[in-house]
XYZ file of C-alpha atoms in Angstrom:
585
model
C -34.966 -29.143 -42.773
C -31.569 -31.011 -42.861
C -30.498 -31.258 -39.235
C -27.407 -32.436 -40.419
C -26.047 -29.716 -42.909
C -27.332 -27.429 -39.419
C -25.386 -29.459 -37.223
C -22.276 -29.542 -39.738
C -22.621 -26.018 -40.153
C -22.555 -24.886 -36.280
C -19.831 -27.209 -35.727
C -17.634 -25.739 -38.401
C -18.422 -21.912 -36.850
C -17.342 -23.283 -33.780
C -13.916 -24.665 -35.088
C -13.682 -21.347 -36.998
C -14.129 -19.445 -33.701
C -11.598 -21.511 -31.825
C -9.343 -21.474 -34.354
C -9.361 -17.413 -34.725
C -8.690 -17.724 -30.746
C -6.080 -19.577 -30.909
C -4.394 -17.595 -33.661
C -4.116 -14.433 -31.014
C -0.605 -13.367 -30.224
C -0.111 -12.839 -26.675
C 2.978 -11.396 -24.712
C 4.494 -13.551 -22.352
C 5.703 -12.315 -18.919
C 8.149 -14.672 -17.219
C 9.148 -12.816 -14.025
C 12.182 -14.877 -12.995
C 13.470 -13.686 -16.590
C 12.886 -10.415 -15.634
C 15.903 -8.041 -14.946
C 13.646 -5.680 -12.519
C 13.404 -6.763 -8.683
C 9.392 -6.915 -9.606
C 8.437 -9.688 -6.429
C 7.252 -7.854 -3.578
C 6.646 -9.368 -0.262
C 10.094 -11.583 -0.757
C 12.945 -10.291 2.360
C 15.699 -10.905 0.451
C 15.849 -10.174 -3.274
C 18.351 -11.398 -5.177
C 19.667 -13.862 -2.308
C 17.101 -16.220 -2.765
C 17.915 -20.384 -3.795
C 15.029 -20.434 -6.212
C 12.908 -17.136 -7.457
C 10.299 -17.306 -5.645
C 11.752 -18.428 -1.974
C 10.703 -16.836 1.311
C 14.161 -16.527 2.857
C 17.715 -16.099 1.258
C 19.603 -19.217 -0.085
C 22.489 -19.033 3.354
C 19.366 -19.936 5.660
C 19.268 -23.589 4.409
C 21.377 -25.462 7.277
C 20.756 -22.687 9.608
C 17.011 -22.957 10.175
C 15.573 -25.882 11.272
C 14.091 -28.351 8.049
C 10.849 -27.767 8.269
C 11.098 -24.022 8.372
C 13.435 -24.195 5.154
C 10.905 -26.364 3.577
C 8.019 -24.306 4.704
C 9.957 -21.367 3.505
C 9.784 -22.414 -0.267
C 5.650 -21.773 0.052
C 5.050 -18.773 -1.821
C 2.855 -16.928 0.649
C 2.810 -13.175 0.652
C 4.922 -13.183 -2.860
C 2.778 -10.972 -5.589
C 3.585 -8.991 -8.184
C 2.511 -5.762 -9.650
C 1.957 -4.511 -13.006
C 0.579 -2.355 -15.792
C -1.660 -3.239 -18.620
C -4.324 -1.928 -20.607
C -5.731 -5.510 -21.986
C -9.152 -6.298 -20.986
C -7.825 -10.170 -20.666
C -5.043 -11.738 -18.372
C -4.132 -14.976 -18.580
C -1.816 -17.036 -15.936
C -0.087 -20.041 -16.237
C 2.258 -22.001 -14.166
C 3.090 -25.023 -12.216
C 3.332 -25.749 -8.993
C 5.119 -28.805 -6.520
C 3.360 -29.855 -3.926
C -0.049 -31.363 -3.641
C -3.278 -28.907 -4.882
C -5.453 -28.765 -1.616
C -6.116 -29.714 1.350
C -8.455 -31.122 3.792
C -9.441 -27.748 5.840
C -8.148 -25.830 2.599
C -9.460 -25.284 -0.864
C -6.848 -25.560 -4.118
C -7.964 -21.778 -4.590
C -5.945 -20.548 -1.299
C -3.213 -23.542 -1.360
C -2.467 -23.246 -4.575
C -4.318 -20.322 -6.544
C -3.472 -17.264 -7.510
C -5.575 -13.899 -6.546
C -5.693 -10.832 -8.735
C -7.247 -7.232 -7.419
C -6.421 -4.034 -9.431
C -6.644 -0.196 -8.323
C -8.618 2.283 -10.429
C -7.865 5.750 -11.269
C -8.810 7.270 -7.599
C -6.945 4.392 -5.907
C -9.611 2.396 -4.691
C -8.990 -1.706 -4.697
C -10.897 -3.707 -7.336
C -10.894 -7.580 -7.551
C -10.972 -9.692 -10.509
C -12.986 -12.818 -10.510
C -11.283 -15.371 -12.717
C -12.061 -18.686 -14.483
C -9.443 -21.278 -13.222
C -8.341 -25.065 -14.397
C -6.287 -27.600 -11.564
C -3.877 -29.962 -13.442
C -0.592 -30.261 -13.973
C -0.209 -26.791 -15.489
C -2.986 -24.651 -13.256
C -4.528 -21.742 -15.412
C -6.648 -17.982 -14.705
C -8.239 -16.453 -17.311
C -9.380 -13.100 -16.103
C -11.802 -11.369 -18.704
C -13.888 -8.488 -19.562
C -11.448 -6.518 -17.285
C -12.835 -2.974 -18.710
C -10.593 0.017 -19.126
C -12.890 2.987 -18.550
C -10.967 5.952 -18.500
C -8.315 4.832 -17.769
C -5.410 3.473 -20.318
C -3.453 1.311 -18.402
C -4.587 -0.372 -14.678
C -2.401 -1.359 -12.162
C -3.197 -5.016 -10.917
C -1.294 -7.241 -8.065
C -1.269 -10.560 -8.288
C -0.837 -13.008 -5.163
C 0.654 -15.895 -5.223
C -0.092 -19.648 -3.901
C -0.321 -19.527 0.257
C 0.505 -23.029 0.893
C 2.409 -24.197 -2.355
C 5.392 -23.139 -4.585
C 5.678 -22.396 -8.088
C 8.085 -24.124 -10.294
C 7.179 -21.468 -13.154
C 5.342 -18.648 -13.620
C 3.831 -17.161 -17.167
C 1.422 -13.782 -17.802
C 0.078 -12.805 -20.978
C -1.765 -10.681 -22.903
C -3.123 -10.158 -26.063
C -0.019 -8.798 -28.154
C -1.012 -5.509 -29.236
C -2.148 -4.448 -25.488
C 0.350 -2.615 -23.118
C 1.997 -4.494 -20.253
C 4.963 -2.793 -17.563
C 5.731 -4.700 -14.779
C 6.079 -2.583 -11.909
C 9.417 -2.284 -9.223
C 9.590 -2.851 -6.227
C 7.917 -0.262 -3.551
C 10.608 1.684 -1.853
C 8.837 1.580 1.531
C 10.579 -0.171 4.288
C 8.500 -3.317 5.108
C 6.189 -4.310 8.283
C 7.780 -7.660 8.766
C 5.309 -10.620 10.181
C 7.340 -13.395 11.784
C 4.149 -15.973 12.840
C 2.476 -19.297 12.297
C 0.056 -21.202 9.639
C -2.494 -18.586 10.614
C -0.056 -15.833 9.638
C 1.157 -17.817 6.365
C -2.468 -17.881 5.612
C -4.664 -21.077 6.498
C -7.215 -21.116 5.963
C -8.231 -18.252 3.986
C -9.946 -19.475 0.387
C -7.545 -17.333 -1.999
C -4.410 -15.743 -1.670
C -5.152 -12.206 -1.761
C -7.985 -12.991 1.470
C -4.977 -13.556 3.760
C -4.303 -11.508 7.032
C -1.244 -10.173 5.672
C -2.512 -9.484 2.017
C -5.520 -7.693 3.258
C -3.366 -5.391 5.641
C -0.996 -4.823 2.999
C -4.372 -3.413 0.879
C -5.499 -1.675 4.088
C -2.425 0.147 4.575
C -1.397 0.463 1.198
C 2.347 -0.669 2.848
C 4.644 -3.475 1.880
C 4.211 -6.877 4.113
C 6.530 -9.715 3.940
C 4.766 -12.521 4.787
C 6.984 -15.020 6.962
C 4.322 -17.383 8.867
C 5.440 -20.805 8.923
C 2.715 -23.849 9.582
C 3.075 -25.007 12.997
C 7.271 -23.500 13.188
C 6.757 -20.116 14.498
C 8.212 -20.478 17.558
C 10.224 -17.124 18.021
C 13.737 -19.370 17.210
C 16.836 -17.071 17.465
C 18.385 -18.060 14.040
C 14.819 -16.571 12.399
C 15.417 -13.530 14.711
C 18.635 -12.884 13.657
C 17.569 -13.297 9.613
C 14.514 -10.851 10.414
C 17.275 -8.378 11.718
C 19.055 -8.518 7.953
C 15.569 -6.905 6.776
C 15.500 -2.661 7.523
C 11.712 -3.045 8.866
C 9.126 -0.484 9.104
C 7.693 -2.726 12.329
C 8.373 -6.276 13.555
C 5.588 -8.329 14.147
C 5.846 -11.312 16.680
C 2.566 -13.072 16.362
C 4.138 -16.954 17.316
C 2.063 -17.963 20.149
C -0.800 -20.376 18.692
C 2.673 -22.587 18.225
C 3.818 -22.145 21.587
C 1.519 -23.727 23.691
C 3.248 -27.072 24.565
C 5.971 -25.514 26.204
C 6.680 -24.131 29.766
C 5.797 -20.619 30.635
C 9.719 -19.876 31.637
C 10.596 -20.709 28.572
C 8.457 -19.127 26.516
C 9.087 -15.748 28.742
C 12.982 -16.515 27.781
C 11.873 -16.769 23.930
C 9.722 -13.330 24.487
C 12.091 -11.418 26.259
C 15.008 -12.808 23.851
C 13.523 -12.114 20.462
C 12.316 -8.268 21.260
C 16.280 -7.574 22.833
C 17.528 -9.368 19.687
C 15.393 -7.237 17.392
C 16.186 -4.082 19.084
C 19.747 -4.670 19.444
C 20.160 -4.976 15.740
C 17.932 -2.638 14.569
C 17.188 0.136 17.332
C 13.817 2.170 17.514
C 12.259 -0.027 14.880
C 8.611 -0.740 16.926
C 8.044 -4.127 18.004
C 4.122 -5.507 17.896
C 3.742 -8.500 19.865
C 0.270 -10.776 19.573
C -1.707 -12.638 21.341
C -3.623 -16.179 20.789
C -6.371 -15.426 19.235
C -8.153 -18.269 20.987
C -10.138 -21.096 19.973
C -13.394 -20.939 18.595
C -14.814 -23.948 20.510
C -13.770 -23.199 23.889
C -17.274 -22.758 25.374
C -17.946 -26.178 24.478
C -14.446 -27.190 25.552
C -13.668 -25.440 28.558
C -9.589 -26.881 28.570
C -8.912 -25.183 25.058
C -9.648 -22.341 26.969
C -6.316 -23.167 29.536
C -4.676 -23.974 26.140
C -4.265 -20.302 24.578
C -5.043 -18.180 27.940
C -1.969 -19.635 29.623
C 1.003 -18.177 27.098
C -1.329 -14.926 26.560
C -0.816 -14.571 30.694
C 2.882 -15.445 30.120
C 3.091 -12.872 26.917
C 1.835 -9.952 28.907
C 3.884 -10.548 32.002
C 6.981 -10.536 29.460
C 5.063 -7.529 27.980
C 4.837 -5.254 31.406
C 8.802 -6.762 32.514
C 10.231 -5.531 28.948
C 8.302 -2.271 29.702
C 9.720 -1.602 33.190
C 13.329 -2.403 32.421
C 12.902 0.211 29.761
C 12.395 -1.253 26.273
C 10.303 1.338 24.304
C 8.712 0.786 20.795
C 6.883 -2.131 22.348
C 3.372 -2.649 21.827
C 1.009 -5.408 22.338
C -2.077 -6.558 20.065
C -4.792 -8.874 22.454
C -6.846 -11.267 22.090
C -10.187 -9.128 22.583
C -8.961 -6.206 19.789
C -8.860 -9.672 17.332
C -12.563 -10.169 18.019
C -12.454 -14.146 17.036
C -15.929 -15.717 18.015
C -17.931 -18.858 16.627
C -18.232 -17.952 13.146
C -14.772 -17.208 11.876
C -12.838 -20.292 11.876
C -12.508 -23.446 10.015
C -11.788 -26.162 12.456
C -11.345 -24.471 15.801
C -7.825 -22.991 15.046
C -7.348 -21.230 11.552
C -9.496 -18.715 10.403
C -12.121 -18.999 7.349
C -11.679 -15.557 5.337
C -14.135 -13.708 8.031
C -11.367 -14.270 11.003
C -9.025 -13.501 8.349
C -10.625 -9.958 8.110
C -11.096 -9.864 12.274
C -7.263 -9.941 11.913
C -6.473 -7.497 9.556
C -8.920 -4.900 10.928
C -7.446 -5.383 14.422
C -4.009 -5.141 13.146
C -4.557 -1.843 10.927
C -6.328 -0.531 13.915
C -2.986 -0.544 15.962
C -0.737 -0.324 13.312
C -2.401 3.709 12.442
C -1.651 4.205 15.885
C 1.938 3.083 16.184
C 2.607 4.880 12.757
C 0.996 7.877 13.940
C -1.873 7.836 10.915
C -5.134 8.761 12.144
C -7.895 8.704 9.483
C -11.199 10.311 9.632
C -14.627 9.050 8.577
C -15.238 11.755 5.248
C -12.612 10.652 1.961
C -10.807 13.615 2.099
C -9.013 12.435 5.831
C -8.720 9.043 4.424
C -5.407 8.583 2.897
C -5.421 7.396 -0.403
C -3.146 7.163 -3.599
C -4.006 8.054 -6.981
C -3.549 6.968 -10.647
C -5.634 9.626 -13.181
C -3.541 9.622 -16.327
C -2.210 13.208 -16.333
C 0.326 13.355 -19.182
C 4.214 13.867 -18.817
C 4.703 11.341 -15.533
C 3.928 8.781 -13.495
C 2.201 9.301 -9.758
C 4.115 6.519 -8.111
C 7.483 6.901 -9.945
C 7.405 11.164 -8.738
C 6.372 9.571 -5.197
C 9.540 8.006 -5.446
C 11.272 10.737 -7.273
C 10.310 13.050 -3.788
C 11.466 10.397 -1.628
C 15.151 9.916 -3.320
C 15.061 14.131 -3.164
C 14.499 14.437 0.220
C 17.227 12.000 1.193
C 19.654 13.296 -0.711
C 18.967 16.910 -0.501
C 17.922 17.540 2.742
C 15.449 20.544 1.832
C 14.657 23.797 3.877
C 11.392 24.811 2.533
C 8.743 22.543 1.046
C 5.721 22.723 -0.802
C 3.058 20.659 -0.734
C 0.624 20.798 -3.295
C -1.834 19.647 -6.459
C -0.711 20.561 -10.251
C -0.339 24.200 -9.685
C 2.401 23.583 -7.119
C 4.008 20.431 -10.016
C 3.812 22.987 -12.870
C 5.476 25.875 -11.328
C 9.197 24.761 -11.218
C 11.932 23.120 -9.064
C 12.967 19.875 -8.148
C 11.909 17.269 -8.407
C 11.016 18.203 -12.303
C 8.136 17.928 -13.939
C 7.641 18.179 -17.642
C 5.723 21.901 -17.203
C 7.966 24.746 -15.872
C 4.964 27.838 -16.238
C 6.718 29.612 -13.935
C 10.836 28.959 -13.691
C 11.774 32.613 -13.539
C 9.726 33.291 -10.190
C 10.735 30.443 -8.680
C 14.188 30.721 -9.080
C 14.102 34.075 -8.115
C 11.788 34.010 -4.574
C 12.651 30.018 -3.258
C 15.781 28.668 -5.222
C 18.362 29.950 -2.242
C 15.840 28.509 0.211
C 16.551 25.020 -1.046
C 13.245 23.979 -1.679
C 11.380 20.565 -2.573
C 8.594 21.107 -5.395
C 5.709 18.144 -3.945
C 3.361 18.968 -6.098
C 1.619 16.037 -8.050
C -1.110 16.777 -10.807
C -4.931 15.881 -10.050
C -3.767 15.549 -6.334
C -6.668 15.732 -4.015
C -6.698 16.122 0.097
C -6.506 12.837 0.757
C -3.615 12.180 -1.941
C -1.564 14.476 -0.279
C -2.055 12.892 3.203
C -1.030 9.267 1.725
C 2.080 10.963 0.546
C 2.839 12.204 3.718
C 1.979 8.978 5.912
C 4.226 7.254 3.206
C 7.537 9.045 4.299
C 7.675 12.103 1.909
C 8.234 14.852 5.234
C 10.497 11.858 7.432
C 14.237 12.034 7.468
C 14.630 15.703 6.950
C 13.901 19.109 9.162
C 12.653 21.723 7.182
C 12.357 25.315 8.363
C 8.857 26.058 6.508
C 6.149 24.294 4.845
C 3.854 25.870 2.606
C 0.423 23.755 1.900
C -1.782 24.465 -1.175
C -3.812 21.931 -1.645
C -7.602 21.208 -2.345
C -8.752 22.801 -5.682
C -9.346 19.106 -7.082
C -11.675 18.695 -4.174
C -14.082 20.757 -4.925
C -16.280 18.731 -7.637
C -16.353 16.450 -5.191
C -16.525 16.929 -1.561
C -18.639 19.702 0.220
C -17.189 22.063 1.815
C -17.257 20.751 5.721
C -15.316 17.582 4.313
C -12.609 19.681 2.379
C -12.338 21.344 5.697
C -11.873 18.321 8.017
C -9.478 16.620 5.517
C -7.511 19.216 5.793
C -7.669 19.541 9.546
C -6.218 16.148 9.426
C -3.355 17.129 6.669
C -1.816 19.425 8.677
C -2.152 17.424 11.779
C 0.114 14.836 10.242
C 2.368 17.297 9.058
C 3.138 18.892 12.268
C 3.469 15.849 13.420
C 6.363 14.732 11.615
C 7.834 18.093 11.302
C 7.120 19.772 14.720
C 10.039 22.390 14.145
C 9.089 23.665 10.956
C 6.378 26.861 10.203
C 3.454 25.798 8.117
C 1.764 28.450 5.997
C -1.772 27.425 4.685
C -2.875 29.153 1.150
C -6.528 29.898 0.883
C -7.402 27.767 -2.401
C -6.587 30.091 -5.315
C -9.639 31.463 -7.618
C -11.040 28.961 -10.387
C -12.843 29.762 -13.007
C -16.745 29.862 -12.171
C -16.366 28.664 -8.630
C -15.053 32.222 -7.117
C -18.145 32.517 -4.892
C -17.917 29.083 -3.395
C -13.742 29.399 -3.246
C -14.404 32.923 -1.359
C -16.563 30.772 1.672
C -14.308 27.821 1.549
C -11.440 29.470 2.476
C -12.896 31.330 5.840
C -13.402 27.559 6.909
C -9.395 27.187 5.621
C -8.468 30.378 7.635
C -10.708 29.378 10.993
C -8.823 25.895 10.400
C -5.747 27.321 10.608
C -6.207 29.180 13.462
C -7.549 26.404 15.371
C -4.242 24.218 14.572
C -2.081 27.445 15.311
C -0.359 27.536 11.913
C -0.329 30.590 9.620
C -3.045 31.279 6.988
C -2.893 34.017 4.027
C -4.953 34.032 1.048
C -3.544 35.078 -2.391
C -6.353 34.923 -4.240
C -7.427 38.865 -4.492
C -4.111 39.282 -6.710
C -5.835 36.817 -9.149
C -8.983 38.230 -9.308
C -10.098 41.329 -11.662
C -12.371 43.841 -10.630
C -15.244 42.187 -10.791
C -14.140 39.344 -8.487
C -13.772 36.863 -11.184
C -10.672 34.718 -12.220
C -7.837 37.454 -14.195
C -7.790 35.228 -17.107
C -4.489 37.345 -17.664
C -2.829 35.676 -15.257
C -4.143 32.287 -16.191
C -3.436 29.420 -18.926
C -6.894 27.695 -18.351
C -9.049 29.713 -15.497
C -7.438 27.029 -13.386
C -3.424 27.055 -13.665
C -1.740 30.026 -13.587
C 0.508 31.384 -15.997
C 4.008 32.835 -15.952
C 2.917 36.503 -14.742
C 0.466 34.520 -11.873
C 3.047 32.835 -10.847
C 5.266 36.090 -10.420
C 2.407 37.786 -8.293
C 2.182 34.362 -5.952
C 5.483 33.985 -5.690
C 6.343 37.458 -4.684
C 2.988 36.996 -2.268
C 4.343 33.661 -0.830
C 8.219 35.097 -0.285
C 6.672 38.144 1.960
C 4.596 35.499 4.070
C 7.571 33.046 4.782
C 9.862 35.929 5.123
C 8.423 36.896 8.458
């Protein structure tokens, strides 16, 4: 055998093969070039000295150095897009140095790329990764399985900044890079454990996990060792229109008097208030140190300011200030296994955080969540043709605002496909809506394949705030039925209408019964005596429709149907003239 020819041979495959790599034509995604506001987590788009700052370009010479300095770290910066390609590739640079001692290149410096699939549950990408002067990801085999295009978010470096940024993709895949959420912000003004140390990638941050928990944008303003609740960072967190304020400074704190630290307390919440009234306030305490059983002074080190903190806590409380709350020590859970060096937590104190902080975050927000998938809110992504799930969310939102609507519906497709605003590309039934709601000035929020728990995202995410509407009507739950029992479809919605009374306690609520479908009658008949008993337990209205739709035999009128599912013009007519008599009382 000639070992050599073999040899010459394989080697020549292999050049062959990395030269037919190299030949691939990617797309290259700069997002400083890009003309969208696409960098979420960032205060103060557009104002910023270099892309990817933490605070706006004015608050050089007005915050102390070390803050500004700290400030150009990139933590809490990621960006969102679209893509079909099953392979994502990242390059850029970065200025500072790679790693450090109690902190791996991966968190200080990496990058950190999870992905939703089609039901909206998080996914994470495990990528190969080179350090150098130009640091590259590869992510791979990222398989699109029903599901044409995949929306990823991609952290960025915790304790470094980026000099440029590049993402590509093979040229003949898709790739949108996504806008900015609409949401108002929870705001975290804190230290290195809030910027992120020591967590081992970007995305395993405190912040970055809550922001996944709650599906809510976080802007990420910890500073290493200079959060100490200074007024000029106060008065640049007022600029920002918050959903909450988080004050979580005290782990920097501890070297200074307890009088003074009261005065920074009692300062920063009146500060905060003043400028932006009724916005909640969360205030945190030391989470402790991990060797303080062994070294009984740390103890005296964090328990001292957490006294101080909740005597500032109960004073704010008695003069008045509401919107107030306070997260402790003991709802953080720290203990012996969840920090690094005593101080900043490895990625399991990370999590103790986040789970402690989405624990009393719900609560503030008012957005209890049950233990079955149908009362656990949840967004959704399943490719129906003719719109987008997010962009209509948004579509609602801008609606609402401007439009102030009387009567709303909240449903699933066969809500979106009737008619009314906001539009969707089916109208099956225009005439009957026009004729029973139009004068009512309604709001159409119906979104295709929405399930229970879809529909309680949308309204935990602001689609029923800002408006008082006279009457609700709630349709929802036909897409649950492949895939929850019965008891579950109940107790989600038990839940949905809990939040929606919630937010609009003035307005009448009118539960449908789930209209017939096409070989699940029987089943539909039962479900909706739970839907009815529901209802009556709640003390909303109930009515069921679904004996118009039905023929003699009990069984889905396909007349009055496009697919046994959906109805058509002349089903429409008969619900809408069934709906107008209910609402009309």
């Amino acid at each position: 055998m000639n070992h050599k020819l073999i040899y010459l041979s394989v080697f020549l495959l292999i050049s062959q093969l990395s030269f037919a790599q190299d030949k691939t034509k990617y797309k290259i995604w700069n997002p400083a070039n890009d003309t969208l506001n696409v960098l979420e987590g960032q205060g103060w788009p557009k104002k910023v000295k270099d892309y990817y700052d933490r605070l706006p370009a004015k608050a050089e010479g007005i915050v102390r150095s070390d803050v500004w300095n700290l400030s150009k770290n990139n933590a809490g910066l990621n960006l969102r897009f679209r893509t079909n390609s099953d392979e994502i590739i990242v390059k850029y640079a970065v200025k500072g140095s790679l790693q450090m001692p109690h902190m791996p290149a991966t968190g200080v410096s990496g990058v950190d790329l999870y992905a939703k699939d089609r039901d909206g549950n998080w996914l994470w990408s495990a990528g190969s990764f080179s350090f150098g002067d130009t640091i590259t990801y590869r992510f791979r085999n990222l398989e699109q399985v029903n599901n044409p295009d995949r929306e990823y978010t991609l952290y960025l470096p915790l304790y470094n900044s980026l000099k440029w940024m590049e993402i590509r993709v093979p040229g003949e895949k898709s790739f949108t890079p996504l806008p900015l959420h609409q949401e108002k912000p929870i705001v975290v003004y804190g230290t290195s454990i809030a910027q992120g140390a020591c967590a081992t990638r970007p995305g395993l941050a405190w912040t970055s996990i809550l922001q996944r928990k709650l599906d809510q944008p976080v802007i990420n303003l910890g500073f290493s060792g200079n959060g100490r609740l200074e007024k000029e960072l106060i008065a640049l967190l007022t600029e920002i229109e918050a959903k909450l304020y988080i004050l979580d400074c005290l782990p920097n704190l501890t070297g200074i008097t307890s009088d003074d630290l009261m005065a920074r307390i009692e300062t920063s919440v009146l500060q905060l208030q003043n400028k932006r009234p009724g916005v909640p306030i969360l205030l945190t305490e030391h989470d402790g140190y991990t060797d303080e059983l062994i070294s009984p002074k740390r103890k005296a080190d964090y328990n001292n300011p957490n006294i101080t903190l909740n005597d500032a806590f109960k004073q704010l409380k008695a003069k008045g200030i509401k919107n107030i709350y306070l997260l402790t020590k003991n709802e953080i859970g720290q203990d012996i296994e969840s920090m690094v060096d005593g101080v900043h937590p490895n990625d399991v104190g990370m999590m103790n955080y986040a789970n402690a902080y989405q624990k009393i975050i719900k609560e503030i927000f008012n957005q209890p969540q049950g233990n079955v998938s149908t009362a656990k809110p949840i967004t959704q992504y399943r490719e129906l043709p003719g719109y987008d799930w997010e962009k209509r969310h948004n579509e609602v939102l801008n609606y609402n605002k401007t439009n102030q609507p009387q009567l709303v519906f909240i449903g699933n497709s066969i809500t979106h496909f009737w008619a009314g605003q906001p539009s969707a590309h089916i109208a099956r039934g225009a005439s009957s809506w026009d004729k029973y709601f139009k004068a009512k000035n309604p709001v159409n929020m119906g979104f295709g394949w929405d399930r229970i728990e879809n529909a309680l995202w949308r309204v935990y995410h602001g689609e029923l705030d800002g408006f008082a509407a006279k009457q609700i009507v709630l349709m929802i739950g036909t897409n649950n039925l492949q895939f929850n029992s019965d008891a579950e479809i109940a107790e989600g919605l038990k839940t949905l209408i809990t939040a929606i009374k919630a937010r609009q306690p003035q307005a009448k609520i009118l539960v449908l019964g789930i209209l017939p479908r096409r070989e699940m009658e029987s089943r539909i008949s039962k479900l909706n005596l739970l839907y009815a008993k529901t209802a009556l337990n709640l003390k909303v209205q109930y009515a069921d429709a679904g004996n118009l739709l039905l023929n003699t035999h009990k069984k889905v009128n396909e007349e009055l149907f496009t697919d046994g599912l959906h109805p058509n013009a002349q089903g429409y007519e008969k619900l809408g003239s069934f709906i107008n008599k209910q609402i009309a009382n």
